[in-house]
Short mmCIF file of N, CA and C in Angstrom, two decimals:
data_model
loop_
_atom_site.label_atom_id
_atom_site.label_comp_id
_atom_site.label_asym_id
_atom_site.label_seq_id
_atom_site.Cartn_x
_atom_site.Cartn_y
_atom_site.Cartn_z
N MET A 250 0.33 -1.28 0.12
CA MET A 250 0.46 0.25 0.04
C MET A 250 0.37 1.48 0.34
N THR A 251 1.86 1.74 1.04
CA THR A 251 2.95 2.69 0.77
C THR A 251 3.05 2.94 -0.34
N LEU A 252 3.66 2.07 -1.12
CA LEU A 252 4.44 1.77 -2.35
C LEU A 252 3.97 2.23 -3.55
N ARG A 253 2.79 1.78 -3.24
CA ARG A 253 1.54 2.31 -4.85
C ARG A 253 1.22 3.81 -3.88
N ARG A 254 1.13 4.51 -2.85
CA ARG A 254 1.02 5.25 -2.41
C ARG A 254 2.09 6.65 -3.29
N TYR A 255 3.49 6.15 -2.96
CA TYR A 255 4.76 7.06 -3.54
C TYR A 255 4.49 7.28 -4.44
N ALA A 256 4.46 6.09 -5.78
CA ALA A 256 3.76 5.80 -7.19
C ALA A 256 2.95 6.83 -7.30
N LEU A 257 1.50 6.67 -6.62
CA LEU A 257 0.66 8.22 -6.95
C LEU A 257 1.20 9.17 -6.56
N VAL A 258 2.37 9.20 -5.90
CA VAL A 258 2.53 10.58 -5.12
C VAL A 258 4.10 11.36 -6.41
N ALA A 259 4.17 10.85 -7.42
CA ALA A 259 6.51 10.84 -8.19
C ALA A 259 4.80 11.59 -9.22
N LEU A 260 3.54 10.34 -9.44
CA LEU A 260 3.25 10.41 -10.44
C LEU A 260 2.30 11.89 -10.64
N VAL A 261 1.91 11.68 -9.80
CA VAL A 261 1.33 13.45 -9.81
C VAL A 261 2.57 14.75 -9.91
N ALA A 262 2.88 14.76 -9.49
CA ALA A 262 3.64 15.60 -9.00
C ALA A 262 5.12 15.57 -10.38
N PHE A 263 5.12 14.73 -10.84
CA PHE A 263 5.26 14.40 -12.31
C PHE A 263 3.92 14.93 -13.37
N ALA A 264 3.82 14.82 -13.06
CA ALA A 264 2.00 15.80 -13.91
C ALA A 264 2.07 16.87 -13.76
N ALA A 265 1.72 17.75 -12.32
CA ALA A 265 2.21 18.71 -12.39
C ALA A 265 3.65 19.95 -12.32
N ALA A 266 4.69 19.17 -12.74
CA ALA A 266 6.08 19.41 -12.91
C ALA A 266 5.72 19.82 -14.61
N LEU A 267 5.08 19.12 -15.21
CA LEU A 267 5.47 18.64 -16.41
C LEU A 267 3.86 20.07 -17.23
N ALA A 268 2.71 19.93 -15.98
CA ALA A 268 1.87 21.74 -17.15
C ALA A 268 2.49 22.48 -15.79
N ALA A 269 3.18 22.75 -14.99
CA ALA A 269 3.80 23.58 -14.97
C ALA A 269 4.84 24.17 -16.18
N VAL A 270 5.26 23.61 -16.62
CA VAL A 270 6.42 23.88 -17.68
C VAL A 270 5.37 24.22 -18.67
N LEU A 271 4.91 24.08 -19.02
CA LEU A 271 3.71 23.78 -20.58
C LEU A 271 3.25 25.24 -20.72
N VAL A 272 2.20 25.38 -19.20
CA VAL A 272 1.68 26.65 -18.74
C VAL A 272 2.84 28.06 -19.27
N ALA A 273 4.06 27.87 -18.57
CA ALA A 273 5.14 28.59 -19.06
C ALA A 273 5.18 29.06 -19.58
N ARG A 274 5.90 27.84 -20.40
CA ARG A 274 6.33 28.29 -22.17
C ARG A 274 5.20 28.81 -22.80
N THR A 275 3.77 28.74 -22.50
CA THR A 275 2.39 29.19 -23.13
C THR A 275 2.96 30.94 -22.88
N TRP A 276 2.63 31.30 -21.19
CA TRP A 276 2.50 32.30 -20.79
C TRP A 276 3.49 32.92 -21.03
N LEU A 277 4.99 33.15 -21.46
CA LEU A 277 6.28 33.71 -21.09
C LEU A 277 6.80 33.50 -23.00
N ALA A 278 6.74 32.62 -23.93
CA ALA A 278 6.69 32.70 -25.82
C ALA A 278 5.90 33.51 -26.35
N PRO A 279 5.30 33.78 -26.32
CA PRO A 279 3.78 34.13 -27.04
C PRO A 279 4.64 36.12 -27.72
N THR A 280 3.63 36.04 -28.34
CA THR A 280 4.35 37.21 -29.42
C THR A 280 4.54 38.64 -28.38
N PRO A 281 5.69 39.46 -27.95
CA PRO A 281 5.43 39.85 -27.34
C PRO A 281 3.95 41.29 -27.65
N HIS A 282 3.24 41.79 -26.03
CA HIS A 282 2.85 43.00 -26.61
C HIS A 282 2.89 43.77 -27.25
N VAL A 283 4.25 44.12 -26.70
CA VAL A 283 4.56 45.86 -27.01
C VAL A 283 5.02 45.60 -28.55
N GLU A 284 5.50 44.14 -29.15
CA GLU A 284 4.92 44.19 -31.01
C GLU A 284 3.63 44.33 -31.61
N SER A 285 3.30 44.17 -30.95
CA SER A 285 1.50 44.49 -31.67
C SER A 285 1.46 45.95 -31.48
N GLU A 286 1.90 46.60 -30.66
CA GLU A 286 1.22 48.00 -29.84
C GLU A 286 1.90 48.65 -31.28
N VAL A 287 3.25 48.52 -31.09
CA VAL A 287 3.98 48.72 -31.88
C VAL A 287 3.49 48.77 -33.95
N HIS A 288 3.36 47.69 -33.97
CA HIS A 288 3.00 47.20 -35.30
C HIS A 288 1.29 48.45 -35.49
N ALA A 289 0.63 49.01 -34.47
CA ALA A 289 -0.81 49.66 -34.50
C ALA A 289 -0.67 50.58 -34.66
N LEU A 290 0.79 51.34 -34.14
CA LEU A 290 1.10 52.78 -33.80
C LEU A 290 1.14 52.30 -35.40
N LEU A 291 2.07 51.84 -36.27
CA LEU A 291 2.87 51.75 -37.45
C LEU A 291 1.94 52.40 -38.96
N HIS A 292 0.63 51.14 -38.40
CA HIS A 292 0.16 50.63 -39.54
C HIS A 292 -0.87 51.33 -39.59
N GLN A 293 -1.39 52.19 -38.26
CA GLN A 293 -3.31 52.24 -38.10
C GLN A 293 -3.13 54.07 -37.57
N ARG A 294 -2.22 54.25 -36.89
CA ARG A 294 -2.48 55.93 -36.47
C ARG A 294 -1.58 56.55 -37.00
N MET A 295 0.17 55.87 -37.62
CA MET A 295 1.26 57.16 -37.75
C MET A 295 0.56 57.04 -39.48
N THR A 296 0.94 58.24 -39.58
CA THR A 296 0.97 58.99 -41.41
C THR A 296 2.40 58.03 -41.80
N LEU A 297 2.94 57.31 -42.68
CA LEU A 297 4.17 57.68 -43.38
C LEU A 297 4.30 57.06 -44.62
N ASP A 298 4.90 57.87 -45.62
CA ASP A 298 5.65 58.27 -46.06
C ASP A 298 5.58 56.44 -46.87
N ALA A 299 5.68 56.97 -47.89
CA ALA A 299 6.63 55.49 -49.03
C ALA A 299 7.75 54.58 -48.88
N ALA A 300 8.67 55.63 -49.01
CA ALA A 300 9.95 55.37 -48.28
C ALA A 300 9.83 54.74 -46.76
N GLN A 301 9.30 54.86 -46.28
CA GLN A 301 8.72 54.43 -44.88
C GLN A 301 8.24 53.43 -44.75
N GLU A 302 6.92 53.26 -45.13
CA GLU A 302 6.23 52.31 -45.47
C GLU A 302 7.20 51.00 -45.83
N GLN A 303 7.79 51.28 -47.38
CA GLN A 303 8.89 50.01 -47.94
C GLN A 303 9.63 49.91 -46.97
N ARG A 304 10.71 50.98 -46.34
CA ARG A 304 12.12 49.89 -45.05
C ARG A 304 11.26 49.40 -43.91
N ILE A 305 10.40 49.87 -43.79
CA ILE A 305 9.05 48.86 -42.19
C ILE A 305 8.44 47.57 -42.75
N HIS A 306 8.47 47.51 -44.52
CA HIS A 306 7.65 46.71 -44.72
C HIS A 306 8.74 45.64 -44.88
N ALA A 307 10.68 46.02 -45.27
CA ALA A 307 11.71 45.34 -45.85
C ALA A 307 11.85 44.13 -43.62
N LEU A 308 12.42 45.84 -42.84
CA LEU A 308 12.43 45.06 -42.21
C LEU A 308 11.35 44.45 -41.48
N GLU A 309 10.03 44.14 -40.91
CA GLU A 309 8.74 43.04 -40.25
C GLU A 309 9.24 41.87 -41.19
N ALA A 310 9.31 41.88 -42.34
CA ALA A 310 9.59 40.59 -43.65
C ALA A 310 10.72 39.80 -43.16
N ALA A 311 11.71 40.77 -43.04
CA ALA A 311 12.90 40.01 -41.84
C ALA A 311 12.64 39.52 -40.83
N PHE A 312 12.19 40.46 -40.44
CA PHE A 312 12.15 40.06 -38.53
C PHE A 312 11.28 38.42 -39.18
N ALA A 313 9.99 38.60 -39.71
CA ALA A 313 8.83 37.60 -38.75
C ALA A 313 9.29 36.36 -39.92
N GLN A 314 10.36 36.10 -40.28
CA GLN A 314 11.67 34.62 -40.77
C GLN A 314 12.90 34.59 -39.86
N ARG A 315 13.11 35.23 -38.68
CA ARG A 315 14.68 35.05 -38.46
C ARG A 315 13.15 34.47 -36.52
N ARG A 316 12.17 35.40 -36.59
CA ARG A 316 10.84 35.19 -35.78
C ARG A 316 11.03 33.93 -35.72
N GLU A 317 10.14 33.23 -36.46
CA GLU A 317 10.36 31.78 -36.53
C GLU A 317 11.19 31.24 -36.92
N ALA A 318 12.29 31.50 -37.04
CA ALA A 318 13.53 30.11 -36.63
C ALA A 318 13.48 30.58 -35.34
N LEU A 319 13.97 31.23 -34.36
CA LEU A 319 13.33 31.04 -33.43
C LEU A 319 12.31 30.65 -32.59
N GLU A 320 11.28 30.27 -32.45
CA GLU A 320 10.19 29.83 -32.15
C GLU A 320 10.09 28.38 -32.47
N ALA A 321 10.86 28.27 -33.70
CA ALA A 321 11.02 26.34 -33.85
C ALA A 321 12.49 26.14 -32.97
N GLU A 322 13.43 26.77 -33.38
CA GLU A 322 14.04 26.30 -31.68
C GLU A 322 13.01 26.67 -30.82
N MET A 323 12.64 27.06 -30.31
CA MET A 323 11.57 27.07 -28.69
C MET A 323 10.61 26.10 -29.24
N ARG A 324 10.11 25.19 -29.85
CA ARG A 324 9.57 24.10 -29.18
C ARG A 324 10.07 22.72 -29.91
N ALA A 325 11.93 22.72 -30.39
CA ALA A 325 12.36 22.12 -30.05
C ALA A 325 12.94 21.74 -28.79
N ASP A 326 12.96 23.12 -28.31
CA ASP A 326 13.81 22.88 -27.05
C ASP A 326 12.06 22.34 -26.21
N ASN A 327 11.11 22.79 -26.23
CA ASN A 327 10.10 21.83 -25.67
C ASN A 327 9.62 20.26 -25.69
N GLU A 328 10.83 20.38 -27.12
CA GLU A 328 10.53 18.54 -26.87
C GLU A 328 11.75 18.44 -26.01
N ARG A 329 12.96 18.70 -26.24
CA ARG A 329 14.38 17.99 -25.22
C ARG A 329 13.97 18.27 -24.06
N LEU A 330 13.26 19.34 -23.74
CA LEU A 330 12.49 18.99 -22.03
C LEU A 330 11.33 18.19 -21.65
N ALA A 331 10.97 18.03 -22.36
CA ALA A 331 9.66 16.73 -22.53
C ALA A 331 10.02 15.71 -22.60
N ALA A 332 11.28 15.83 -22.71
CA ALA A 332 11.91 13.95 -23.49
C ALA A 332 13.28 14.21 -21.85
N ALA A 333 13.74 15.15 -21.36
CA ALA A 333 15.01 14.87 -20.17
C ALA A 333 13.75 14.48 -18.85
N ILE A 334 12.30 15.06 -18.92
CA ILE A 334 11.42 14.86 -17.60
C ILE A 334 10.94 13.65 -17.76
N GLU A 335 10.31 13.54 -19.11
CA GLU A 335 10.25 12.11 -19.38
C GLU A 335 11.87 11.12 -18.29
N GLY A 336 12.52 11.44 -19.19
CA GLY A 336 14.04 10.64 -18.44
C GLY A 336 14.18 10.07 -17.46
N GLU A 337 13.74 11.74 -16.70
CA GLU A 337 14.62 11.60 -15.57
C GLU A 337 12.87 11.93 -14.60
N HIS A 338 12.67 11.65 -15.24
CA HIS A 338 11.40 12.34 -13.52
C HIS A 338 11.30 12.80 -12.63
N GLY A 339 12.20 13.67 -12.40
CA GLY A 339 12.32 14.84 -11.88
C GLY A 339 12.97 15.81 -12.44
N TYR A 340 13.93 16.67 -11.01
CA TYR A 340 14.46 18.07 -11.92
C TYR A 340 15.90 17.51 -11.71
N GLY A 341 16.49 16.85 -12.70
CA GLY A 341 17.88 16.48 -12.77
C GLY A 341 18.70 17.15 -13.87
N PRO A 342 20.03 16.90 -13.44
CA PRO A 342 20.91 17.43 -14.95
C PRO A 342 20.33 17.89 -16.13
N LYS A 343 19.45 16.93 -16.74
CA LYS A 343 18.77 16.74 -18.34
C LYS A 343 18.33 18.27 -18.03
N VAL A 344 16.98 17.34 -16.95
CA VAL A 344 16.30 19.31 -17.15
C VAL A 344 16.52 20.96 -16.81
N ALA A 345 17.03 20.65 -16.15
CA ALA A 345 17.38 21.90 -15.96
C ALA A 345 18.40 21.92 -17.75
N GLU A 346 19.44 21.30 -18.06
CA GLU A 346 19.95 21.72 -18.65
C GLU A 346 19.44 22.57 -19.88
N ALA A 347 18.25 21.20 -20.31
CA ALA A 347 16.68 21.45 -21.03
C ALA A 347 16.40 23.48 -21.03
N VAL A 348 16.31 23.46 -19.90
CA VAL A 348 15.50 24.38 -19.16
C VAL A 348 15.87 25.96 -19.42
N ASP A 349 17.54 25.46 -19.39
CA ASP A 349 18.60 26.68 -19.45
C ASP A 349 18.92 26.65 -20.53
N ARG A 350 18.44 26.24 -21.57
CA ARG A 350 18.25 25.79 -23.11
C ARG A 350 17.40 26.93 -24.05
N SER A 351 16.53 26.87 -23.41
CA SER A 351 14.77 27.91 -23.53
C SER A 351 15.14 28.90 -23.12
N HIS A 352 15.53 29.04 -21.94
CA HIS A 352 15.31 30.25 -21.90
C HIS A 352 16.74 30.86 -22.25
N HIS A 353 17.76 30.49 -23.21
CA HIS A 353 19.05 30.60 -24.03
C HIS A 353 17.85 31.86 -25.12
N VAL A 354 17.02 30.72 -25.55
CA VAL A 354 16.44 31.52 -26.94
C VAL A 354 15.13 31.96 -26.32
N MET A 355 14.87 32.21 -25.53
CA MET A 355 13.75 33.49 -24.92
C MET A 355 14.35 34.38 -24.84
N GLY A 356 15.30 34.70 -24.67
CA GLY A 356 16.00 35.68 -24.74
C GLY A 356 16.27 36.34 -25.76
N GLN A 357 16.60 35.40 -26.50
CA GLN A 357 17.64 36.05 -27.52
C GLN A 357 16.46 36.23 -28.49
N LEU A 358 15.00 35.60 -28.38
CA LEU A 358 14.05 36.65 -29.69
C LEU A 358 13.76 37.73 -29.09
N GLN A 359 13.66 37.77 -27.54
CA GLN A 359 13.45 39.18 -26.55
C GLN A 359 14.41 40.28 -27.54
N LYS A 360 15.43 39.66 -27.57
CA LYS A 360 16.68 40.70 -27.73
C LYS A 360 16.61 41.41 -29.27
N GLU A 361 16.70 40.37 -30.37
CA GLU A 361 16.59 40.51 -31.76
C GLU A 361 15.23 41.08 -31.34
N THR A 362 13.30 41.08 -31.17
CA THR A 362 13.09 41.63 -31.15
C THR A 362 12.97 43.35 -30.69
N LEU A 363 13.51 43.48 -29.57
CA LEU A 363 14.33 44.84 -29.50
C LEU A 363 15.05 45.19 -30.49
N GLN A 364 16.25 44.61 -30.84
CA GLN A 364 16.76 45.31 -32.26
C GLN A 364 15.53 45.81 -33.92
N HIS A 365 15.30 44.68 -33.67
CA HIS A 365 13.85 45.33 -34.82
C HIS A 365 13.24 46.29 -33.97
N ILE A 366 12.65 46.35 -33.15
CA ILE A 366 11.73 47.41 -32.91
C ILE A 366 12.39 49.21 -32.87
N PHE A 367 13.85 48.94 -32.78
CA PHE A 367 14.77 50.30 -32.57
C PHE A 367 15.84 50.35 -34.32
N ALA A 368 15.45 48.88 -35.54
CA ALA A 368 15.68 49.89 -37.06
C ALA A 368 14.23 50.29 -36.99
N MET A 369 12.50 49.50 -36.76
CA MET A 369 11.61 50.28 -37.39
C MET A 369 12.34 52.19 -36.80
N ARG A 370 12.77 52.57 -35.14
CA ARG A 370 12.41 53.21 -35.39
C ARG A 370 13.67 54.08 -36.63
N GLY A 371 15.00 53.61 -36.58
CA GLY A 371 15.28 53.94 -37.28
C GLY A 371 15.11 55.29 -38.70
N VAL A 372 13.57 54.14 -38.39
CA VAL A 372 12.97 54.97 -40.42
C VAL A 372 12.16 56.19 -40.14
N LEU A 373 11.99 56.18 -39.06
CA LEU A 373 10.94 58.04 -38.09
C LEU A 373 11.80 58.96 -38.37
N ARG A 374 10.73 59.53 -38.97
CA ARG A 374 11.04 61.13 -38.77
C ARG A 374 11.06 61.41 -36.82
N PRO A 375 11.93 62.07 -36.37
CA PRO A 375 11.79 62.95 -34.88
C PRO A 375 10.89 63.57 -35.18
N ASP A 376 8.90 63.32 -35.17
CA ASP A 376 8.40 64.21 -34.45
C ASP A 376 7.82 62.14 -35.18
N GLN A 377 7.81 61.52 -35.18
CA GLN A 377 7.43 60.00 -35.17
C GLN A 377 8.11 59.00 -34.50
N ALA A 378 9.14 59.52 -34.41
CA ALA A 378 9.95 58.78 -32.94
C ALA A 378 10.40 59.18 -31.66
N ALA A 379 9.08 60.60 -31.86
CA ALA A 379 9.04 60.39 -29.85
C ALA A 379 8.23 60.03 -29.82
N GLN A 380 6.73 59.56 -30.91
CA GLN A 380 5.54 59.64 -31.02
C GLN A 380 5.03 57.28 -30.93
N PHE A 381 6.34 57.02 -31.74
CA PHE A 381 6.63 55.48 -30.91
C PHE A 381 7.46 55.66 -29.86
N ASP A 382 8.29 56.74 -29.75
CA ASP A 382 8.99 55.74 -28.27
C ASP A 382 7.64 55.65 -26.58
N ALA A 383 7.01 57.05 -26.46
CA ALA A 383 5.59 57.24 -25.91
C ALA A 383 5.31 55.09 -25.99
N ALA A 384 4.84 54.90 -26.93
CA ALA A 384 3.81 53.46 -27.27
C ALA A 384 4.87 52.82 -26.66
N ILE A 385 5.74 52.78 -27.57
CA ILE A 385 6.58 51.50 -26.71
C ILE A 385 6.67 51.83 -25.48
N VAL A 386 7.13 52.77 -24.57
CA VAL A 386 7.21 53.07 -23.13
C VAL A 386 5.86 52.33 -22.56
N LYS A 387 5.25 53.45 -23.30
CA LYS A 387 3.20 52.28 -22.57
C LYS A 387 3.01 51.32 -22.90
N ALA A 388 3.20 50.99 -23.80
CA ALA A 388 3.14 49.15 -23.97
C ALA A 388 3.61 48.38 -22.94
N LEU A 389 4.89 48.87 -22.03
CA LEU A 389 5.55 48.15 -21.65
C LEU A 389 5.32 48.01 -20.49
N THR A 390 4.98 49.02 -19.72
CA THR A 390 4.85 50.07 -18.50
C THR A 390 3.55 48.93 -17.98
N GLN A 391 2.49 48.46 -19.19
CA GLN A 391 1.29 48.51 -18.56
C GLN A 391 0.98 47.32 -18.29
N PRO A 392 -0.10 46.65 -17.04
CA PRO A 392 -0.31 45.82 -16.39
C PRO A 392 -0.77 44.25 -18.12
N ALA A 393 0.20 42.97 -17.75
CA ALA A 393 0.26 42.61 -18.00
C ALA A 393 -1.73 41.96 -19.03
N ARG A 394 -2.06 41.74 -19.82
CA ARG A 394 -3.97 41.37 -19.86
C ARG A 394 -4.06 39.88 -19.88
#
């Protein structure tokens, strides 16, 4: 009876850990709110000239490809993490390594998103850049939805 109880506790703990990882990955890795705010500002509320539109479109297309590649890496990291959890049945060295790897890729996505935002800012006139900066600050300081 005691062995059964320990096995049940271990199974529940494993399921809870796996669920926590999946929930965290879902909440931590979505498209940043800042990016959607910036997109709305640039394409709906700001009057860009044709050259600005063309340059921003090129920046967005290039970044979309890079973001897609990083998101594919994060999906692969999820698979490695799941395999490590399945193999170790606890927080062992392979699980820790998989978590660290996924955090590295998430951090890289955040850095490259910011570089993309600053590249788009560089296309704007000074009056537009001030409006852009205000939107960025607002998006970063708003409570999460």
